[in-house]
Short mmCIF file of C-alpha atoms and ligand atoms in Angstrom, two decimals:
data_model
loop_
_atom_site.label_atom_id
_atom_site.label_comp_id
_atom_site.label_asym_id
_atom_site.label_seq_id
_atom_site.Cartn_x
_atom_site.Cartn_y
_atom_site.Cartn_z
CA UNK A 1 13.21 -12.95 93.95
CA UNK A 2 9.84 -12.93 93.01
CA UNK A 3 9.83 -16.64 91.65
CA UNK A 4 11.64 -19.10 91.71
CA UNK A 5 11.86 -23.12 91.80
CA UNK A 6 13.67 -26.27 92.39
CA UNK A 7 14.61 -28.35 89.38
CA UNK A 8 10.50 -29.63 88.79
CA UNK A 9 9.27 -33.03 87.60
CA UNK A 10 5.86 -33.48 86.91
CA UNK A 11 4.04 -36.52 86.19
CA UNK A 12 1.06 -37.83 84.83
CA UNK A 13 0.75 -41.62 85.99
CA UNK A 14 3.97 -42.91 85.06
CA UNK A 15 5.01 -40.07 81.84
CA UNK A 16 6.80 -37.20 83.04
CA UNK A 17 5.83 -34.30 81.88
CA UNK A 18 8.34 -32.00 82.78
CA UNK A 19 12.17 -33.52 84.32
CA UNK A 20 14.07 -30.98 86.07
CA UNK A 21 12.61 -27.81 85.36
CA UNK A 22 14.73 -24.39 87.00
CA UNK A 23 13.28 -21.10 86.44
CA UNK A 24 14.47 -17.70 88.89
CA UNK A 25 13.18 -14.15 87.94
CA UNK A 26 13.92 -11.33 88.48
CA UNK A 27 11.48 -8.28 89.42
CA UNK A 28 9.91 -7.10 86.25
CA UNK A 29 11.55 -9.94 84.05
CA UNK A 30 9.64 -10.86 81.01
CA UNK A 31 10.34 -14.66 80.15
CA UNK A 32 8.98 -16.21 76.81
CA UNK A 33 8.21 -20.46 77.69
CA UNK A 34 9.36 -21.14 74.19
CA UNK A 35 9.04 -25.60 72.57
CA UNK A 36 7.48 -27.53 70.80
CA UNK A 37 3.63 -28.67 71.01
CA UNK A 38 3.65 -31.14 74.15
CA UNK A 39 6.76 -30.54 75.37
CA UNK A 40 5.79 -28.65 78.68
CA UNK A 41 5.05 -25.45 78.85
CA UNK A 42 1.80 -25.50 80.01
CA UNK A 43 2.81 -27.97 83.04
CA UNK A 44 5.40 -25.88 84.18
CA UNK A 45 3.25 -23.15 83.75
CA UNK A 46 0.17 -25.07 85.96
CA UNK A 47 3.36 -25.90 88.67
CA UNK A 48 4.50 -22.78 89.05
CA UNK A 49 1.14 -21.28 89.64
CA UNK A 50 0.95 -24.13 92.23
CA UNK A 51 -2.10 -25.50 90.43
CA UNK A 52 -0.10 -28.86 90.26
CA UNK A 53 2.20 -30.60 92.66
CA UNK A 54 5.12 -31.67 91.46
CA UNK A 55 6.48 -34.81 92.30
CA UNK A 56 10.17 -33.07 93.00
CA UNK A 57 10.81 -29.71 93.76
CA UNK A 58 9.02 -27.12 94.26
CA UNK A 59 8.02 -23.30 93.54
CA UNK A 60 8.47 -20.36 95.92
CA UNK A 61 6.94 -16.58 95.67
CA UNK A 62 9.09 -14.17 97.14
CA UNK A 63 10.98 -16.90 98.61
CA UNK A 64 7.62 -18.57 100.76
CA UNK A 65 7.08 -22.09 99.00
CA UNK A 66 3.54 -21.93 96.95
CA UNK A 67 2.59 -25.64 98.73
CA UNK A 68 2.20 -23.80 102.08
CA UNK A 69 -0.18 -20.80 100.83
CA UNK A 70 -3.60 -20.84 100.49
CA UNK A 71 -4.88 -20.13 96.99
CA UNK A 72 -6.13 -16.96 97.61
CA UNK A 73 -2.62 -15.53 99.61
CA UNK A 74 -0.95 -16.95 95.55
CA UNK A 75 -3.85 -15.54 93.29
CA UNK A 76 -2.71 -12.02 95.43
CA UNK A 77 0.97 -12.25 94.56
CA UNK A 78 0.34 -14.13 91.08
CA UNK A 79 -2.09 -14.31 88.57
CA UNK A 80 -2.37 -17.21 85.82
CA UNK A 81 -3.99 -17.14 81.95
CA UNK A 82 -4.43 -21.00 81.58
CA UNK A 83 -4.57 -21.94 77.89
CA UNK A 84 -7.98 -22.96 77.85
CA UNK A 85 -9.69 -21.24 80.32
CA UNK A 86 -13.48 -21.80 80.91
CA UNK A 87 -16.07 -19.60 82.34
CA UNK A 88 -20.41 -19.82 81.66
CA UNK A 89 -21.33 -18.43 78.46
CA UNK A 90 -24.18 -16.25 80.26
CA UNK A 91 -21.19 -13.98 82.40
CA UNK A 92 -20.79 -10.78 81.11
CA UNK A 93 -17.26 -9.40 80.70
CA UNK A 94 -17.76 -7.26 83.72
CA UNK A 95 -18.59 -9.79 85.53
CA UNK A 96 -15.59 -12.26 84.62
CA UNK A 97 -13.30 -8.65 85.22
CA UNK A 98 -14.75 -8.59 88.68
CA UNK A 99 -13.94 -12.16 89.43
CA UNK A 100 -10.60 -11.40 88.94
CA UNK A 101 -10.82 -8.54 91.85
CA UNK A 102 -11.77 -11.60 93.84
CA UNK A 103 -8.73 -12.55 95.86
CA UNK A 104 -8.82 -8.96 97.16
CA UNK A 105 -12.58 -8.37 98.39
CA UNK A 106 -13.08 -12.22 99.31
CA UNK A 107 -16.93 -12.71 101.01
CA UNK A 108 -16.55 -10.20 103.75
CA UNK A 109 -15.86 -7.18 102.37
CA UNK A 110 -17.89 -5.40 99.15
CA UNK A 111 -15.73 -3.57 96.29
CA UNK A 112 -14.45 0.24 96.85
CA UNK A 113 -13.25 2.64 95.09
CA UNK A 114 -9.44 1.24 94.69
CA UNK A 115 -11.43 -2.03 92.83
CA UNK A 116 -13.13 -0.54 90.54
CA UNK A 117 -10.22 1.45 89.59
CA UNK A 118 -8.48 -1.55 88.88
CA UNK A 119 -11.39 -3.28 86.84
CA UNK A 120 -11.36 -0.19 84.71
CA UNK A 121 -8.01 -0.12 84.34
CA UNK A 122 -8.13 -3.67 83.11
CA UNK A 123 -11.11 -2.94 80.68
CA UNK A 124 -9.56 -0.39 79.54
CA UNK A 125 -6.21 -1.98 78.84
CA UNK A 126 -7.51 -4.43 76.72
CA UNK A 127 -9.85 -2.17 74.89
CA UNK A 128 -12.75 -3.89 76.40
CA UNK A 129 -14.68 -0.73 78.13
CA UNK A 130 -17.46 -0.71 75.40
CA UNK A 131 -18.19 -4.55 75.65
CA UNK A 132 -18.75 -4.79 79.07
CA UNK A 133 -21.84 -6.10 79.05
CA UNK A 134 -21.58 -8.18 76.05
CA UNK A 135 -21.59 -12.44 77.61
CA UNK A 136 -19.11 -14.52 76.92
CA UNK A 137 -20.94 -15.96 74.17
CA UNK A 138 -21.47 -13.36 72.02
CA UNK A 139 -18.07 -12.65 71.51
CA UNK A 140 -15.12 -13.50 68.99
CA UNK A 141 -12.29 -15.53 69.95
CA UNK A 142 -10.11 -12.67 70.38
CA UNK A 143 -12.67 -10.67 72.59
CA UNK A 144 -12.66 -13.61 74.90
CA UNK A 145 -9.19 -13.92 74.73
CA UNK A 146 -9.18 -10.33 75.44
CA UNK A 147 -11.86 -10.62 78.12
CA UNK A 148 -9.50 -13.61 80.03
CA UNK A 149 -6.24 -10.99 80.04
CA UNK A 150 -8.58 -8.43 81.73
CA UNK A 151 -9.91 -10.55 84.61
CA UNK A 152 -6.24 -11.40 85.26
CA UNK A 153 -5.14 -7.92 85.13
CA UNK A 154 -7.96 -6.69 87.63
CA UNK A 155 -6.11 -9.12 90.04
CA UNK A 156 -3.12 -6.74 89.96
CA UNK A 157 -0.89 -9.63 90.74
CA UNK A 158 3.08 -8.92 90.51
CA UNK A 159 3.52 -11.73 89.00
CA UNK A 160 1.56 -13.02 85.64
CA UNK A 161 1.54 -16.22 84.17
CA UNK A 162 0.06 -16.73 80.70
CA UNK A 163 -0.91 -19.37 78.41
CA UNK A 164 -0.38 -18.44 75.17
CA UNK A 165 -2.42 -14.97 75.31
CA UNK A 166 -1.91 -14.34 71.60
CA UNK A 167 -3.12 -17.37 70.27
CA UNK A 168 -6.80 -16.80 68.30
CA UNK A 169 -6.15 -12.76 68.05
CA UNK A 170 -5.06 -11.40 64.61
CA UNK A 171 -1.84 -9.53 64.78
CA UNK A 172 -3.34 -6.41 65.53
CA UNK A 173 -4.04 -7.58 68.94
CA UNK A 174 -1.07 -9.57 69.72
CA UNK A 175 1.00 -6.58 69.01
CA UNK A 176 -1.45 -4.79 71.74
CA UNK A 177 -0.94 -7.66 73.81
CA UNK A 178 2.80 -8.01 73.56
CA UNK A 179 2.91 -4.35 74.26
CA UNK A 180 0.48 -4.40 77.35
CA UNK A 181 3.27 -6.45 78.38
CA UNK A 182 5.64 -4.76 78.17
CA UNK A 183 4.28 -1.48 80.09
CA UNK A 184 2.98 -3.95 82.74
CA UNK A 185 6.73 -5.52 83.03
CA UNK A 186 8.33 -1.98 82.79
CA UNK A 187 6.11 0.71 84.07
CA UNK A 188 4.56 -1.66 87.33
CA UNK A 189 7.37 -4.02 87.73
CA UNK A 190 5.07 -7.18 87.09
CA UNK A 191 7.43 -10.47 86.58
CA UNK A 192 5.70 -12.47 83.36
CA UNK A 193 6.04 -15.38 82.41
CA UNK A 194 4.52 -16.07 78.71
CA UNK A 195 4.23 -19.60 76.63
CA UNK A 196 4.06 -18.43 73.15
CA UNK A 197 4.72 -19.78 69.58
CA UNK A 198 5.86 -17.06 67.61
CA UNK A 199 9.55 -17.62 68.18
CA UNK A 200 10.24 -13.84 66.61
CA UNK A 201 7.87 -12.25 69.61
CA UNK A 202 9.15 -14.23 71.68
CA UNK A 203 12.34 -13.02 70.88
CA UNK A 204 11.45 -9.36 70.70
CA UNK A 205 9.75 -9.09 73.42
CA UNK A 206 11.04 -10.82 76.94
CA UNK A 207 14.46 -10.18 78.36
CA UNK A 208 15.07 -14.14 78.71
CA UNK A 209 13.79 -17.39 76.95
CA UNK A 210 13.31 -21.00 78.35
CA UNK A 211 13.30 -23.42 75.37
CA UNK A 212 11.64 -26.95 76.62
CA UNK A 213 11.68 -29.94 74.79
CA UNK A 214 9.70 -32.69 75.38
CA UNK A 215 9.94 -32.00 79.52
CA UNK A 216 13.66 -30.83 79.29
CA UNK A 217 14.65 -27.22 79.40
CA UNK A 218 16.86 -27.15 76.83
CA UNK A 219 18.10 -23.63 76.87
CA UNK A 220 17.94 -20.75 79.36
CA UNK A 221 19.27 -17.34 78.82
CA UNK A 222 19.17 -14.40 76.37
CA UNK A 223 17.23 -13.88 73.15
CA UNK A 224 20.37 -13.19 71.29
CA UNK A 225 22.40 -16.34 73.00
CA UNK A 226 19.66 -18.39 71.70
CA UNK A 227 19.38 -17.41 68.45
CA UNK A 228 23.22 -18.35 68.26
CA UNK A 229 22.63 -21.60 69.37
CA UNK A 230 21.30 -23.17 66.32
CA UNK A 231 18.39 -25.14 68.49
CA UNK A 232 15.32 -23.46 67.40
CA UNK A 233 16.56 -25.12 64.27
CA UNK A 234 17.43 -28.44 65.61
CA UNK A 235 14.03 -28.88 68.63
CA UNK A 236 12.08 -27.72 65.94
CA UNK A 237 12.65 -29.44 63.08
CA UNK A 238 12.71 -26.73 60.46
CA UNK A 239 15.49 -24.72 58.79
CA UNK A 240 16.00 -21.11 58.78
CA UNK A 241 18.15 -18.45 59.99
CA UNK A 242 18.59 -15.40 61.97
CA UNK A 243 19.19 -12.25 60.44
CA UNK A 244 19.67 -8.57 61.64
CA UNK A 245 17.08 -6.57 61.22
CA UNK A 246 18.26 -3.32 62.46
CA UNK A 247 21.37 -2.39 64.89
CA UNK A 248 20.43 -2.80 68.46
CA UNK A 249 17.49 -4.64 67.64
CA UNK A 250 17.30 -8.50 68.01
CA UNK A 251 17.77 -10.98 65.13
CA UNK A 252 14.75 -11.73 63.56
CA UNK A 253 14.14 -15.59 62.71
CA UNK A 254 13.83 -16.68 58.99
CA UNK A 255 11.87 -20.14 58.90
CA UNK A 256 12.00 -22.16 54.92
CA UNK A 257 8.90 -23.43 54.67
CA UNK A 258 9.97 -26.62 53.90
CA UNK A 259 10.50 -29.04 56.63
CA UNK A 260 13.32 -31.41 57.15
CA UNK A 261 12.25 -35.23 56.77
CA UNK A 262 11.31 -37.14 59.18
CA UNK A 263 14.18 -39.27 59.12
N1 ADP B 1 -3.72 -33.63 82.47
C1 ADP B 1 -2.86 -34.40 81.77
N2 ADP B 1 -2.86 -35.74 81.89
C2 ADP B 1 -1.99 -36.51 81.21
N3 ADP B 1 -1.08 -36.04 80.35
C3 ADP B 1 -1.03 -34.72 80.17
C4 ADP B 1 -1.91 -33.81 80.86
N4 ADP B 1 -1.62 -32.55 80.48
C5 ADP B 1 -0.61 -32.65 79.59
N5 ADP B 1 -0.25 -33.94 79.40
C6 ADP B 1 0.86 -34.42 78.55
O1 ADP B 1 2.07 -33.86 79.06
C7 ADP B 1 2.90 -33.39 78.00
C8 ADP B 1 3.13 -31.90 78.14
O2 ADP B 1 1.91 -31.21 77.89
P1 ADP B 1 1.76 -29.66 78.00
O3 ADP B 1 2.39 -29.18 79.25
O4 ADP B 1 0.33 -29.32 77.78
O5 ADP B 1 2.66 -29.16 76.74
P2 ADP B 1 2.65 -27.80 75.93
O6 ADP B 1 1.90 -26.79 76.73
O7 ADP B 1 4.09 -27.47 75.75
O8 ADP B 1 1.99 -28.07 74.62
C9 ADP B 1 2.20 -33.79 76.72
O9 ADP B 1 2.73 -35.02 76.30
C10 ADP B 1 0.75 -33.92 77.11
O10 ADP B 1 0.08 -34.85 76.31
MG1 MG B 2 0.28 -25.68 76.26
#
């Protein structure tokens, strides 16, 4: 199993954050981190990255618990998108791309052949190749965005962890993006792991869902099981419905744009 963990709590002083969390995936499983703002995702996220330590449980890659590898053995077997990554507004793209070969070539060893393949590959992939050079400052949200997904593609981890990677790109790219992972997930086997909003890519895209709310998981399983439920509904607070879209296809969620009071 490629990850896994032991029911997770996370807290921040006295708050937890996250109470019990369970996730195990399967090679080349895409799962969509689904809740509301706040309720998680991001901490479980940081946790199972083993950016955080939990104060139960804990995660394991390939079985070998993340506490007891160095961060450069994880950032080999798993690479992680946070939401708000930061970098200095003077790095080129290339450069940031590069970074992510880092885990690989380390401080003894200078890039060959098999590196740059992968940094082009990950340019390329994200339809960066003609911005290489560009910094970090001169570019639109969704280039950076863009730029971010590259550098943690050149790490050519099996397992990727991302922080909402559509967020700031106009639909155009988060179609790309969905579909980059996709391929990744079917064509290279990568396991993903994705916080996103849009409950309908969510559902179109990953083979399971984890629905948190406020630091509970709330639901675990299918797309289609979950649209049955009736709790996007209910840990969302809105009202709307599935419908079929096609046969074969998953349900497609219909939000009213009015929300339910308060009360
Ligand atoms: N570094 C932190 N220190 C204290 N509280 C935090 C920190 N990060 C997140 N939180 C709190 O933990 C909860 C979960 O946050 P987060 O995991 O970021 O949720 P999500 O990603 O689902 O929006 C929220 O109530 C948030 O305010
Ligand atoms: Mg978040």
């Amino acid at each position: 199993m490629p990850l896994s963990c032991s029911p997770l709590t996370v807290l921040y002083g006295r708050r937890k954050a996250l109470n019990g969390f369970t996730l195990s995936l399967e090679k080349g499983e895409i799962r969509a981190l689904i809740g509301p703002n706040g309720s998680g995702k991001s901490t479980a996220l940081q946790a199972l990255a083993g950016l955080i330590t939990p104060a139960a449980g804990q995660t394991s890659i390939e079985g070998v618990a993340v506490a007891s590898m160095s961060r450069r053995a994880i950032a080999k077997k798993l690479a992680f998108l946070p939401q708000q990554p930061s970098a200095p507004d003077e790095m080129t793209i290339a450069q940031l791309v590069r970074q992510g070969r880092f885990p690989h070539v380390g401080l003894f060893r200078s890039y060959d052949r098999k590196d740059e393949e992968a940094i082009e590959w990950a340019l390329e992939s994200t339809g960066l190749t003609s911005l290489a050079d560009r910094t970090l400052q001169e570019l639109s949200g969704g280039e950076r965005q863009r730029a971010w997904i590259s550098a943690a593609l050149a790490q050519e981890a099996g397992i990727l962890l991302l922080d909402e990677p559509t967020s700031f790109l106009d639909i155009g790219y988060q179609v790309e993006v969905l579909d980059l992972v996709h391929r990744l997930s079917r064509e290279r086997g990568v396991t993903i792991v994705m916080a996103i909003h849009d409950i309908n890519q969510a559902i179109a895209v990953s083979d399971r869902i984890s629905l948190l709310e406020r630091g509970e998981l709330r639901f675990n399983g299918e797309p289609r099981a979950l649209a049955e439920s009736g709790l996007i509904e209910k840990t969302f607070r809105v009202k709307g419905r599935f419908v079929e879209v096609a046969p074969g296809k998953p349900p497609h969620f219909d939000v009213e744009l009015t929300r339910h009071s308060d009360a």
